[in-house]
PDB file of C-alpha atoms in Angstrom:
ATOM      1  CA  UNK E 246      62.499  43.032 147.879  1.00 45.00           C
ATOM      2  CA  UNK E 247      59.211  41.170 148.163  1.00 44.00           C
ATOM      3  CA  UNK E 248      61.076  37.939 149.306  1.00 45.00           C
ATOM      4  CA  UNK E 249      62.783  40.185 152.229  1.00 45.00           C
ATOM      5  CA  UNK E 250      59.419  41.949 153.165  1.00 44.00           C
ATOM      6  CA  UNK E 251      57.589  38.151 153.748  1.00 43.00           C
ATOM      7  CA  UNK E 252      60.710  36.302 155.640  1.00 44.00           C
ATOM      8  CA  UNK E 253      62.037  38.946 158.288  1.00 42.00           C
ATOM      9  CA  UNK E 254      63.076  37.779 161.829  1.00 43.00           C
ATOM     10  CA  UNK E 255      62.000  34.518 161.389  1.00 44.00           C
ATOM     11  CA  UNK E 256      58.286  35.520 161.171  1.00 47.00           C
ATOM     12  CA  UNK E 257      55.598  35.858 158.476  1.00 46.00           C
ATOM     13  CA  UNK E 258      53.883  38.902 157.618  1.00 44.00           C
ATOM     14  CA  UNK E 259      50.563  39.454 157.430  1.00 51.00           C
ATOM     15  CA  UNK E 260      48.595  38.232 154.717  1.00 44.00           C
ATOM     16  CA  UNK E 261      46.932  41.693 154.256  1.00 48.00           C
ATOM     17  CA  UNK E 262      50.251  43.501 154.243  1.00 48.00           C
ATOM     18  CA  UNK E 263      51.460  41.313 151.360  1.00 44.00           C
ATOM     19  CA  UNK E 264      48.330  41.260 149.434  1.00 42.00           C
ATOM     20  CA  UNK E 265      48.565  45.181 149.872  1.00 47.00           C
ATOM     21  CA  UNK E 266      52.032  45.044 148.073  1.00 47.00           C
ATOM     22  CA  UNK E 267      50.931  43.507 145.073  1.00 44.00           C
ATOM     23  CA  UNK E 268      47.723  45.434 144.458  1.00 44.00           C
ATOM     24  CA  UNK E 269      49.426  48.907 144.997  1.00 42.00           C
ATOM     25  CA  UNK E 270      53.394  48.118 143.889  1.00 41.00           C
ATOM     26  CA  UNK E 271      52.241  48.480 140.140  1.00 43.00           C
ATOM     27  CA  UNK E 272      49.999  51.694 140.534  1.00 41.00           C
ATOM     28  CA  UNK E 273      52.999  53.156 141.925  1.00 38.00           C
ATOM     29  CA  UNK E 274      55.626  51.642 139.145  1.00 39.00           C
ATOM     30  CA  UNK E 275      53.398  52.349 136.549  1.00 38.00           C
ATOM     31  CA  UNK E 276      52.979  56.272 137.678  1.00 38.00           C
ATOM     32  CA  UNK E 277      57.479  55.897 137.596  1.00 37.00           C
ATOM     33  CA  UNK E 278      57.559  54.459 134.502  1.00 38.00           C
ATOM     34  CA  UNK E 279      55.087  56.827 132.677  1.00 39.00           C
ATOM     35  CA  UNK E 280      57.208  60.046 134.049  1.00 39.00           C
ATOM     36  CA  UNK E 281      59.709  62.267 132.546  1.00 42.00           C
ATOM     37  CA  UNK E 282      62.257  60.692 134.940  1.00 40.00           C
ATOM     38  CA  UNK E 283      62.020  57.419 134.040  1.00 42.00           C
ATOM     39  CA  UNK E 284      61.235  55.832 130.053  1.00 46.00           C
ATOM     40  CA  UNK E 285      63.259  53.664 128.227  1.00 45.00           C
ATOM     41  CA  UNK E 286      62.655  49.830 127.904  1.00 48.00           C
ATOM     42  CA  UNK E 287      59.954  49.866 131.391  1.00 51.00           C
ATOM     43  CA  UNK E 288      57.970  52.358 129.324  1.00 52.00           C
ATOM     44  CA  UNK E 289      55.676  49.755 126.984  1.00 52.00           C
ATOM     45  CA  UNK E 290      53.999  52.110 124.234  1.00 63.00           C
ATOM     46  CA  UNK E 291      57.205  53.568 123.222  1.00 70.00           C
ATOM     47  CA  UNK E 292      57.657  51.100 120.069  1.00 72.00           C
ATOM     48  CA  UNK E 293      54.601  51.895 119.053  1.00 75.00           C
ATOM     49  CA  UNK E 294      54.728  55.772 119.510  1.00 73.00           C
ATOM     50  CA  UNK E 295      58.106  55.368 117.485  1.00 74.00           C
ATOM     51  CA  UNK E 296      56.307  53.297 114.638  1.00 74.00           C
ATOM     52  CA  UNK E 297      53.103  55.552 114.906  1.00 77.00           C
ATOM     53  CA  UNK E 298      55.661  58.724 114.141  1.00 70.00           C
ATOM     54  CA  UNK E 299      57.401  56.991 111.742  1.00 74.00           C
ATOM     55  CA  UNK E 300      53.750  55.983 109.724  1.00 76.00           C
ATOM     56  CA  UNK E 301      52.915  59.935 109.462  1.00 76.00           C
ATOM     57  CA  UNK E 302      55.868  60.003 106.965  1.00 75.00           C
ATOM     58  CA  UNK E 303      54.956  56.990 104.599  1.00 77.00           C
ATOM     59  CA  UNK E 304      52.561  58.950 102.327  1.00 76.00           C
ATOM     60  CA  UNK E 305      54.425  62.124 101.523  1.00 76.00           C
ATOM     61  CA  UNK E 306      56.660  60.822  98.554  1.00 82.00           C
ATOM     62  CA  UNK E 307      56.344  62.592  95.339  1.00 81.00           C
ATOM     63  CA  UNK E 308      57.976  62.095  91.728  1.00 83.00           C
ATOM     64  CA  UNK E 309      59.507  65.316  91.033  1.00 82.00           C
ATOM     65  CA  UNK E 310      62.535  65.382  90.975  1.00 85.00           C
ATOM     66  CA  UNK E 311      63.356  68.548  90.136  1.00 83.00           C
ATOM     67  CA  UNK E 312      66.848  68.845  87.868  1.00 89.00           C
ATOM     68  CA  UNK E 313      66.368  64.853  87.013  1.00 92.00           C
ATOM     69  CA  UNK E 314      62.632  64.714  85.773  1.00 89.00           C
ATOM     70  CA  UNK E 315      63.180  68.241  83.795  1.00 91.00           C
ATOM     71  CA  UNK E 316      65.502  66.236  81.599  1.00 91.00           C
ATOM     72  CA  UNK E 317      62.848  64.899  79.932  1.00 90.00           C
ATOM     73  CA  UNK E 318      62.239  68.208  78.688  1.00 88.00           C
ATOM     74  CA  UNK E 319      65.215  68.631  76.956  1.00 88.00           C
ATOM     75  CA  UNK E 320      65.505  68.971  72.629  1.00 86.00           C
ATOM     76  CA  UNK E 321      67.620  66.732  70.996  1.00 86.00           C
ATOM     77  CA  UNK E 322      69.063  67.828  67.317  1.00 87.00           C
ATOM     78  CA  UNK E 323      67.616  66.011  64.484  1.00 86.00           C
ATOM     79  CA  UNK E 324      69.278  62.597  63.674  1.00 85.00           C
ATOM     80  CA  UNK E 325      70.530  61.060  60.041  1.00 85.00           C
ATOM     81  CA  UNK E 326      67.654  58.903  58.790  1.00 84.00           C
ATOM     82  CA  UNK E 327      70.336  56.463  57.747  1.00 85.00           C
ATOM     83  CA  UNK E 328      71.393  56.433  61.400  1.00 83.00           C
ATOM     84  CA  UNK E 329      67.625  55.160  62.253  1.00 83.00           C
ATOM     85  CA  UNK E 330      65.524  57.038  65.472  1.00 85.00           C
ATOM     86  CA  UNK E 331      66.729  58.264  68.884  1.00 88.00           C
ATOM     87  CA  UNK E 332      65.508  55.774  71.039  1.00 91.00           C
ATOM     88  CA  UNK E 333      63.206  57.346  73.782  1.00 91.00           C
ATOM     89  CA  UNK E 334      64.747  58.014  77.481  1.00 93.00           C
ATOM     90  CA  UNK E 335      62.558  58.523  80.163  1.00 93.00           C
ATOM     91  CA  UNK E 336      63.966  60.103  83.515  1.00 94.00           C
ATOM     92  CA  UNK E 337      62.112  58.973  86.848  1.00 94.00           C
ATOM     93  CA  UNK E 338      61.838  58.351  89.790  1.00 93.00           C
ATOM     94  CA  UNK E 339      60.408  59.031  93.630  1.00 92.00           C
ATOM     95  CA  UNK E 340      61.589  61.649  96.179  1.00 91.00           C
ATOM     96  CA  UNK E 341      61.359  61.423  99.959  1.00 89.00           C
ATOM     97  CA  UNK E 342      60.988  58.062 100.197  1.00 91.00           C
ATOM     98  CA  UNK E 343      60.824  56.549 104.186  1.00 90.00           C
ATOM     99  CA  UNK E 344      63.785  54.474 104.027  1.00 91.00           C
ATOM    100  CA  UNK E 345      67.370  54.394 104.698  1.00 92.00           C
ATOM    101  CA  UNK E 346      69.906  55.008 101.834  1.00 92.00           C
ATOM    102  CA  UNK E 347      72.068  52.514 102.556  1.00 92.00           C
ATOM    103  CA  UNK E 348      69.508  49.589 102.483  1.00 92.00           C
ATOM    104  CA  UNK E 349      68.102  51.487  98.911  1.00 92.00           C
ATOM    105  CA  UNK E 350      71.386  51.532  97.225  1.00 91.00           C
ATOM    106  CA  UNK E 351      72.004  47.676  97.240  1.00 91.00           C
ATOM    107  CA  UNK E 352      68.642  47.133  95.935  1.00 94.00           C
ATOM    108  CA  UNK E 353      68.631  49.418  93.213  1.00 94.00           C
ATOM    109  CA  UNK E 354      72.081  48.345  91.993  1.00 93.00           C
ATOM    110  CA  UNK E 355      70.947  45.377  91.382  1.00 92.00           C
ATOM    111  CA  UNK E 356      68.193  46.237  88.058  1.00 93.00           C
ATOM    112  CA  UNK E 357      70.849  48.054  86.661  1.00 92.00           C
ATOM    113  CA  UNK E 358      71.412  46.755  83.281  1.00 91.00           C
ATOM    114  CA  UNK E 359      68.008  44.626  83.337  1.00 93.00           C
ATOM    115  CA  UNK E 360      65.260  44.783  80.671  1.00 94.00           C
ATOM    116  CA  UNK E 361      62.390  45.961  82.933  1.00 94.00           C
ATOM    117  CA  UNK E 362      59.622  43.177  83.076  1.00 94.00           C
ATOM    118  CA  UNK E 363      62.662  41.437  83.814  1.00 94.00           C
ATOM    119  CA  UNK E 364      63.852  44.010  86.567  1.00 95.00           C
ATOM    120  CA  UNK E 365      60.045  43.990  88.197  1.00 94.00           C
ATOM    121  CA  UNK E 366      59.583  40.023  88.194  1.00 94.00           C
ATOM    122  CA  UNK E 367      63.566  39.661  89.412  1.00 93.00           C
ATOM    123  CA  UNK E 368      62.156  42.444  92.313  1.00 94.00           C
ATOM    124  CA  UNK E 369      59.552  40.248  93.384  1.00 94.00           C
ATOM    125  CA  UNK E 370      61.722  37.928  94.920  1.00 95.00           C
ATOM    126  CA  UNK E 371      63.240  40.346  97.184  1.00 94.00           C
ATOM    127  CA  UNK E 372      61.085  41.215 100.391  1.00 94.00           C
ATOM    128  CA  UNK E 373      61.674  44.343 101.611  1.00 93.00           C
ATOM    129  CA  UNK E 374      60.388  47.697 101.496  1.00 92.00           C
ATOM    130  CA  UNK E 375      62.997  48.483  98.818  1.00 94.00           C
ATOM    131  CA  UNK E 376      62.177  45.969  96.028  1.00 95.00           C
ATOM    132  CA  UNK E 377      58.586  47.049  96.265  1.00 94.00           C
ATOM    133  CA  UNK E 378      59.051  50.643  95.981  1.00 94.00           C
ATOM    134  CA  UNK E 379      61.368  49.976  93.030  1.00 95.00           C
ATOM    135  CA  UNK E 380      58.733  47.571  91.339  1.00 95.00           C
ATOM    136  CA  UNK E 381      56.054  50.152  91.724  1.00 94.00           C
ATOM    137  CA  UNK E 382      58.283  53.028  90.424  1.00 94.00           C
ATOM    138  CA  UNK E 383      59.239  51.115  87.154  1.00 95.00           C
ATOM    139  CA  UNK E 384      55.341  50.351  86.821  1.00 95.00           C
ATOM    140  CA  UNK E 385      54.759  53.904  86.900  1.00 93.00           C
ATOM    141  CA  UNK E 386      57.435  54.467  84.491  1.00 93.00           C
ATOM    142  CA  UNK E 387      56.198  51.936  81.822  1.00 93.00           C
ATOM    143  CA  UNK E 388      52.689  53.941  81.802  1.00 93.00           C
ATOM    144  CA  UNK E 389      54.489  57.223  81.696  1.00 92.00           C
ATOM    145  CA  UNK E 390      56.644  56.275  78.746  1.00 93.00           C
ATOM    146  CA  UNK E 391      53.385  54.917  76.509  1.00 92.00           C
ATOM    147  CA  UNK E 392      51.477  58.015  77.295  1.00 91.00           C
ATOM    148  CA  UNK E 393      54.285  60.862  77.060  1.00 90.00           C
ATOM    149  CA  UNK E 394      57.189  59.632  75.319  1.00 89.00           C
ATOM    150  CA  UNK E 395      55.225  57.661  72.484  1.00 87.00           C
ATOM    151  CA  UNK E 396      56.603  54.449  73.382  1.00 90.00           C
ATOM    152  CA  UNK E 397      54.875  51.774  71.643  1.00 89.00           C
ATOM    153  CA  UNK E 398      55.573  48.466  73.273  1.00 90.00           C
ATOM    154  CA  UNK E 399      56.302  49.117  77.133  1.00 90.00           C
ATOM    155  CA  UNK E 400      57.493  45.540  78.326  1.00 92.00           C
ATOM    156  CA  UNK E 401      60.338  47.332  75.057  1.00 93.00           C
ATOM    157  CA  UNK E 402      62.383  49.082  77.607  1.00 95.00           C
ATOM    158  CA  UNK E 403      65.599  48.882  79.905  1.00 95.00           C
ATOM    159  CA  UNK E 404      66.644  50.124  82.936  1.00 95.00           C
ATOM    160  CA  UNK E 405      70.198  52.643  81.802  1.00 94.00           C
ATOM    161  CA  UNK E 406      70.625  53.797  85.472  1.00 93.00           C
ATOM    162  CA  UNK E 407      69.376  52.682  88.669  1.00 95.00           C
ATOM    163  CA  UNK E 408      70.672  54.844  91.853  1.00 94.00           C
ATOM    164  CA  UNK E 409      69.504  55.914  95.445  1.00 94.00           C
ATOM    165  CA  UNK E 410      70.339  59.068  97.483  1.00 93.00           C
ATOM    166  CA  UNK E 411      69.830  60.450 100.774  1.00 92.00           C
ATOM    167  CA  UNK E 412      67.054  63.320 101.316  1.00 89.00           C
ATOM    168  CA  UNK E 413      67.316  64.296 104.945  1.00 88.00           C
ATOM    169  CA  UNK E 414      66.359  62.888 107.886  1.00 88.00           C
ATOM    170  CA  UNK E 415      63.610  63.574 110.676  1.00 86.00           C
ATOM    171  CA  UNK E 416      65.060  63.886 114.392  1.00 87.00           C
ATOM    172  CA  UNK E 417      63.195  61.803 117.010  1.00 84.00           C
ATOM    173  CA  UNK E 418      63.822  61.132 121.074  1.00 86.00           C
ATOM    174  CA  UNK E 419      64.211  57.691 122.187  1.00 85.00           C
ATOM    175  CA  UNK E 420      63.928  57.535 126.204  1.00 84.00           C
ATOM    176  CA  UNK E 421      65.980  55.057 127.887  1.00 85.00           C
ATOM    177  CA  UNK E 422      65.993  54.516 131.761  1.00 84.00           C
ATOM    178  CA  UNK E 423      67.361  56.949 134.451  1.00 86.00           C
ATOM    179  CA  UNK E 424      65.912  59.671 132.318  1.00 85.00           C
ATOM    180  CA  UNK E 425      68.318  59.204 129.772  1.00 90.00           C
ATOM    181  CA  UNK E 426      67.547  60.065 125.650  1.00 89.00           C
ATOM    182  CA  UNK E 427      69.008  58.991 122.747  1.00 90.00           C
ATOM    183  CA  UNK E 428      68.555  60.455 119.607  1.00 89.00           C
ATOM    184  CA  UNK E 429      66.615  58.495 116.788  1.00 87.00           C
ATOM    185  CA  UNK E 430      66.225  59.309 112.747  1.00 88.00           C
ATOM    186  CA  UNK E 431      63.508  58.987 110.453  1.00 87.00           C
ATOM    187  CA  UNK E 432      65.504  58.507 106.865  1.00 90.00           C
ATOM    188  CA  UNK E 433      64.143  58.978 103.750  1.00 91.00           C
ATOM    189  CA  UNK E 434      65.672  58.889 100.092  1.00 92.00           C
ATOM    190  CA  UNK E 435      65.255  59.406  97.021  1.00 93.00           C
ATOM    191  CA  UNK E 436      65.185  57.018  93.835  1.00 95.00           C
ATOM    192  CA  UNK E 437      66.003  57.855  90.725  1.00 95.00           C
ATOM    193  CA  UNK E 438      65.992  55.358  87.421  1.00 94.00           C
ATOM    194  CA  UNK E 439      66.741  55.985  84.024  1.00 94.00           C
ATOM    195  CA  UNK E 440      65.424  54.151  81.374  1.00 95.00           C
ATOM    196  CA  UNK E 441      65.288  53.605  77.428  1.00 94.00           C
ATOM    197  CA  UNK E 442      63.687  52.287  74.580  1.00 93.00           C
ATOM    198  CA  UNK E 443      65.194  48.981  72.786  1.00 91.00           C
ATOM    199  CA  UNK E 444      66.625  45.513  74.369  1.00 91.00           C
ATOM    200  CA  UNK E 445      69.194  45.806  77.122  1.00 90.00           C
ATOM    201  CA  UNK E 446      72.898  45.429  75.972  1.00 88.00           C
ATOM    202  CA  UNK E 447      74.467  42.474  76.652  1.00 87.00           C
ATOM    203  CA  UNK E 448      76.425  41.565  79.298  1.00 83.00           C
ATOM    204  CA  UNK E 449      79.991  41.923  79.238  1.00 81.00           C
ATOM    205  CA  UNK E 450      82.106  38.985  80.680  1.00 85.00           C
ATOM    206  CA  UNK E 451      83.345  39.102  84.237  1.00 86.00           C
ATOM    207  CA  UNK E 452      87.521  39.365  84.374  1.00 89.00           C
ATOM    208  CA  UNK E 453      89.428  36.894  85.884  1.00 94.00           C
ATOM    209  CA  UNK E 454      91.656  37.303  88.511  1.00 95.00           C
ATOM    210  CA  UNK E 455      94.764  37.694  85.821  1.00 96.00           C
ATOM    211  CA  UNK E 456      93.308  39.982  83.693  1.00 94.00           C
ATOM    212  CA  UNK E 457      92.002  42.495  86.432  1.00 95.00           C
ATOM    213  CA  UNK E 458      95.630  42.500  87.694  1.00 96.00           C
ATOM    214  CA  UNK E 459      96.893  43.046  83.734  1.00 96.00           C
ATOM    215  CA  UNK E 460      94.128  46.039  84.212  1.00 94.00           C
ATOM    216  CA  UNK E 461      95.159  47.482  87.539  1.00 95.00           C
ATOM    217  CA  UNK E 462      99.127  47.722  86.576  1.00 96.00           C
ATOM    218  CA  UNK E 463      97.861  49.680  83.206  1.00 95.00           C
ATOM    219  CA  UNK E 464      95.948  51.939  84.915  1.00 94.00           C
ATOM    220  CA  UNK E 465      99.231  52.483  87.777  1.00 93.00           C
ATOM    221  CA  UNK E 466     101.463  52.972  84.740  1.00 93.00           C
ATOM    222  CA  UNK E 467      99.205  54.978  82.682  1.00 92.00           C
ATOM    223  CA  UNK E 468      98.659  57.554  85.438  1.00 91.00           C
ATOM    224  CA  UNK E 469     100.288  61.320  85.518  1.00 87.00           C
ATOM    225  CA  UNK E 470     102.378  62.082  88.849  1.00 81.00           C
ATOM    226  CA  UNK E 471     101.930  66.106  89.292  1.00 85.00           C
ATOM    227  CA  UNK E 472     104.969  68.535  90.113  1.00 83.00           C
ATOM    228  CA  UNK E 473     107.488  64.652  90.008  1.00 73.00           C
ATOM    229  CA  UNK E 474     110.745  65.301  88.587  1.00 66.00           C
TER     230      UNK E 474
END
């Protein structure tokens, strides 16, 4: 539009005229682009409002649990001293955690089996916001298994389970141009980890391609077909 405003009819416009443009074309644009009409991509602080919104929810994890950290309550019968001592379980974990479920699960799969200084240094490799949250949880857990659970030795431990889950989601507008909105979604999970006293178990072979068809076929034939003839 500029281009057509300086070239029209063969003659030049004033130098004033153009240098008027320029100084007042952005007050103008900027008082558009700040509007209710118009925000989207034109509108430059909306990344940061988004982040700033997003921040607010960082700090307002807890570790209760409710039904999974109340199992730590629970009475087991007494054992056969020939059988040796119930190993010590401790149930943990972190609740309304700002991250998506989907990106937590993979993570979290992946200590599953682990003994747990091995689980936190193998974490430490990963760099995301999941790894870290995980490493700090199973630091947490190693304290709260020496000073509740009369653990002795805490490096002595291994991780049993090792799942995420979804907790809700805060509801956000994105603006986009032509006064357009999307709708954005603040995710948050929940972590839970299970773990107990004594070396992790060893790890059992992986099948080959052979024997996990020789496994399939059993479980197809072993299976009950209701109301067949």
């Amino acid at each position: 539009m500029l281009r057509n405003a300086v070239v029209l009819s063969g003659q030049v416009l004033n130098l004033t005229k153009i240098i008027e443009t320029k100084l007042f074309w952005p007050v103008i644009s900027r008082s558009i682009h700040t509007s209710f009409i118009v925000k989207g991509r034109k509108n430059p602080g909306q990344h940061k409002r988004i982040k700033a919104h997003s921040l607010t929810h960082e700090d307002k994890w807890t570790t209760d649990l409710e039904t999974w950290t109340e199992n730590n309550k629970m009475l087991y019968p007494p054992m056969d001293p020939e059988k040796g001592v119930r190993p010590a379980e401790i149930y943990y974990g972190r609740a309304n955690v700002r991250y998506p479920p989907k990106k937590f699960y993979h993570v979290a799969y992946i200590v599953k089996g682990l003994n747990i200084e091995e689980a936190i240094t193998y974490l430490g490799y990963i760099n995301n916001k999941a790894a870290r949250t995980i490493a700090d949880v199973l630091r947490e857990a190693q304290e709260h298994a020496v000073a509740e659970h009369n653990v002795e030795f805490k490096s002595n431990l291994h991780v049993v389970d090792s799942f995420a889950e979804s907790s809700g989601s805060v509801k956000f507008p994105i603006y986009h141009a032509r006064g357009r909105m999307a709708l954005g979604k603040c995710r948050f999970s929940n972590y839970y980890c299970l773990l107990r006293e004594g070396p992790a178990p060893l790890k059992r072979p992986k099948l080959t391609a052979l024997e996990f068809g020789i496994v399939h076929l059993d479980e197809l034939r072993n299976r009950k077909i209701f109301d067949g003839l």
